[in-house]
PDB file of C-alpha atoms in Angstrom:
ATOM      1  CA  ASP A 192      -3.530   9.167  -8.295  1.00  0.00           C
ATOM      2  CA  SER A 193      -3.442   5.809  -6.468  1.00  0.00           C
ATOM      3  CA  THR A 194      -5.967   3.010  -6.513  1.00  0.00           C
ATOM      4  CA  LYS A 195      -6.523   0.452  -3.727  1.00  0.00           C
ATOM      5  CA  LYS A 196      -7.327  -3.199  -4.334  1.00  0.00           C
ATOM      6  CA  ASP A 197      -7.837  -6.333  -2.214  1.00  0.00           C
ATOM      7  CA  SER A 198      -7.075  -9.518  -4.065  1.00  0.00           C
ATOM      8  CA  ILE A 199      -5.208 -12.810  -4.026  1.00  0.00           C
ATOM      9  CA  ILE A 200      -1.926 -13.310  -5.850  1.00  0.00           C
ATOM     10  CA  SER A 201      -3.239 -16.272  -7.745  1.00  0.00           C
ATOM     11  CA  ALA A 202      -1.252 -17.287 -10.749  1.00  0.00           C
ATOM     12  CA  LYS A 203       2.410 -16.505 -10.364  1.00  0.00           C
ATOM     13  CA  ILE A 204       5.113 -14.041  -9.564  1.00  0.00           C
ATOM     14  CA  GLU A 205       7.434 -13.355 -12.481  1.00  0.00           C
ATOM     15  CA  LYS A 206      11.002 -12.105 -12.339  1.00  0.00           C
ATOM     16  CA  ASP A 207      12.239 -10.336 -15.439  1.00  0.00           C
ATOM     17  CA  ALA A 208      13.640  -6.824 -15.444  1.00  0.00           C
ATOM     18  CA  PHE A 209      11.203  -6.225 -12.573  1.00  0.00           C
ATOM     19  CA  VAL A 210       9.169  -8.449 -10.286  1.00  0.00           C
ATOM     20  CA  ILE A 211       5.591  -8.698 -11.549  1.00  0.00           C
ATOM     21  CA  PHE A 212       2.705  -9.817  -9.349  1.00  0.00           C
ATOM     22  CA  TYR A 213      -0.299 -11.333 -11.164  1.00  0.00           C
ATOM     23  CA  LEU A 214      -3.615 -10.842  -9.404  1.00  0.00           C
ATOM     24  CA  LYS A 215      -6.930 -12.284 -10.504  1.00  0.00           C
ATOM     25  CA  GLY A 216      -9.888  -9.930 -10.243  1.00  0.00           C
ATOM     26  CA  ASP A 217     -13.502 -10.807  -9.478  1.00  0.00           C
ATOM     27  CA  ASN A 218     -14.044 -11.037 -13.242  1.00  0.00           C
ATOM     28  CA  GLY A 219     -11.376 -13.772 -13.517  1.00  0.00           C
ATOM     29  CA  ILE A 220      -8.996 -11.587 -15.504  1.00  0.00           C
ATOM     30  CA  LEU A 221      -5.318 -11.498 -14.492  1.00  0.00           C
ATOM     31  CA  THR A 222      -3.815  -8.047 -13.947  1.00  0.00           C
ATOM     32  CA  ARG A 223      -0.091  -7.322 -13.705  1.00  0.00           C
ATOM     33  CA  PHE A 224       1.361  -5.140 -10.959  1.00  0.00           C
ATOM     34  CA  TYR A 225       4.986  -4.096 -11.353  1.00  0.00           C
ATOM     35  CA  TRP A 226       7.378  -3.726  -8.421  1.00  0.00           C
ATOM     36  CA  ILE A 227       9.630  -0.978  -9.761  1.00  0.00           C
ATOM     37  CA  SER A 228      10.442   1.204  -6.759  1.00  0.00           C
ATOM     38  CA  ASN A 229      10.159   1.185  -2.980  1.00  0.00           C
ATOM     39  CA  VAL A 230       6.896  -0.444  -1.828  1.00  0.00           C
ATOM     40  CA  ASP A 231       5.359   0.235   1.580  1.00  0.00           C
ATOM     41  CA  SER A 232       4.773  -3.204   3.136  1.00  0.00           C
ATOM     42  CA  ASN A 233       4.167  -4.904   6.473  1.00  0.00           C
ATOM     43  CA  ILE A 234       6.513  -7.761   5.522  1.00  0.00           C
ATOM     44  CA  GLU A 235      10.117  -7.906   4.367  1.00  0.00           C
ATOM     45  CA  LEU A 236       9.017  -7.847   0.747  1.00  0.00           C
ATOM     46  CA  GLU A 237      12.547  -8.252  -0.633  1.00  0.00           C
ATOM     47  CA  LYS A 238      12.931 -11.565   1.215  1.00  0.00           C
ATOM     48  CA  LYS A 239       9.377 -12.919   1.231  1.00  0.00           C
ATOM     49  CA  TYR A 240       7.690 -11.858  -2.011  1.00  0.00           C
ATOM     50  CA  GLN A 241       7.954 -15.337  -3.533  1.00  0.00           C
ATOM     51  CA  ASP A 242       5.890 -16.730  -0.638  1.00  0.00           C
ATOM     52  CA  LEU A 243       2.890 -14.552  -1.549  1.00  0.00           C
ATOM     53  CA  VAL A 244       1.382 -16.796  -4.239  1.00  0.00           C
ATOM     54  CA  GLY A 245      -2.080 -17.811  -3.030  1.00  0.00           C
ATOM     55  CA  LYS A 246      -2.106 -15.192  -0.249  1.00  0.00           C
ATOM     56  CA  LYS A 247      -4.661 -12.400   0.110  1.00  0.00           C
ATOM     57  CA  VAL A 248      -3.080  -8.959  -0.120  1.00  0.00           C
ATOM     58  CA  ASN A 249      -4.167  -5.346   0.055  1.00  0.00           C
ATOM     59  CA  LEU A 250      -2.354  -3.154  -2.414  1.00  0.00           C
ATOM     60  CA  THR A 251      -2.174   0.375  -3.677  1.00  0.00           C
ATOM     61  CA  TYR A 252      -0.897   1.156  -7.156  1.00  0.00           C
ATOM     62  CA  TYR A 253      -0.797   3.846  -9.784  1.00  0.00           C
ATOM     63  CA  SER A 254      -0.769   3.667 -13.574  1.00  0.00           C
ATOM     64  CA  ALA A 255       2.120   5.040 -15.589  1.00  0.00           C
ATOM     65  CA  ASP A 256       3.255   4.995 -19.202  1.00  0.00           C
ATOM     66  CA  ILE A 257       6.612   3.285 -19.709  1.00  0.00           C
ATOM     67  CA  PHE A 258       8.586   2.889 -22.902  1.00  0.00           C
ATOM     68  CA  ASP A 259       8.658  -0.721 -24.099  1.00  0.00           C
ATOM     69  CA  HIS A 260      11.545  -1.309 -26.492  1.00  0.00           C
ATOM     70  CA  LYS A 261       9.946  -4.549 -27.711  1.00  0.00           C
ATOM     71  CA  ILE A 262       7.046  -2.657 -29.293  1.00  0.00           C
ATOM     72  CA  ASN A 263       8.949   0.630 -29.715  1.00  0.00           C
ATOM     73  CA  ASP A 264       6.134   2.522 -28.010  1.00  0.00           C
ATOM     74  CA  TYR A 265       4.775   3.487 -24.610  1.00  0.00           C
ATOM     75  CA  ARG A 266       2.394   1.245 -22.721  1.00  0.00           C
ATOM     76  CA  LYS A 267       0.440   1.680 -19.502  1.00  0.00           C
ATOM     77  CA  VAL A 268       1.514  -0.398 -16.482  1.00  0.00           C
ATOM     78  CA  ASN A 269       0.289  -0.693 -12.883  1.00  0.00           C
ATOM     79  CA  ILE A 270       3.077   0.168 -10.434  1.00  0.00           C
ATOM     80  CA  LEU A 271       2.856  -0.990  -6.817  1.00  0.00           C
ATOM     81  CA  SER A 272       3.219   1.606  -4.101  1.00  0.00           C
ATOM     82  CA  MET A 273       1.901  -0.442  -1.134  1.00  0.00           C
ATOM     83  CA  LEU A 274       1.401  -4.176  -0.553  1.00  0.00           C
ATOM     84  CA  LYS A 275       0.264  -5.579   2.786  1.00  0.00           C
ATOM     85  CA  THR A 276      -0.788  -9.050   3.857  1.00  0.00           C
ATOM     86  CA  GLU A 277      -3.811  -9.818   6.006  1.00  0.00           C
TER      87      GLU A 277
END
């Protein structure tokens, strides 16, 4: 079950085990979107993802439970499946 969202990558893009895009919603709250697998995109995402801060994007994602060893439990994350620029 995928969800679509139009937003601006506002705060940062983090590189850890995965690339994480932070998008600010209309309510001002930052939401994380994880780039874990192949993402349908109209840009060369692998080469240009760091240039997306401050850009408006259209994305599709789904929620999944992943095991987080830091808390020794599962937690829900938003996983990108599509990211396109305007």
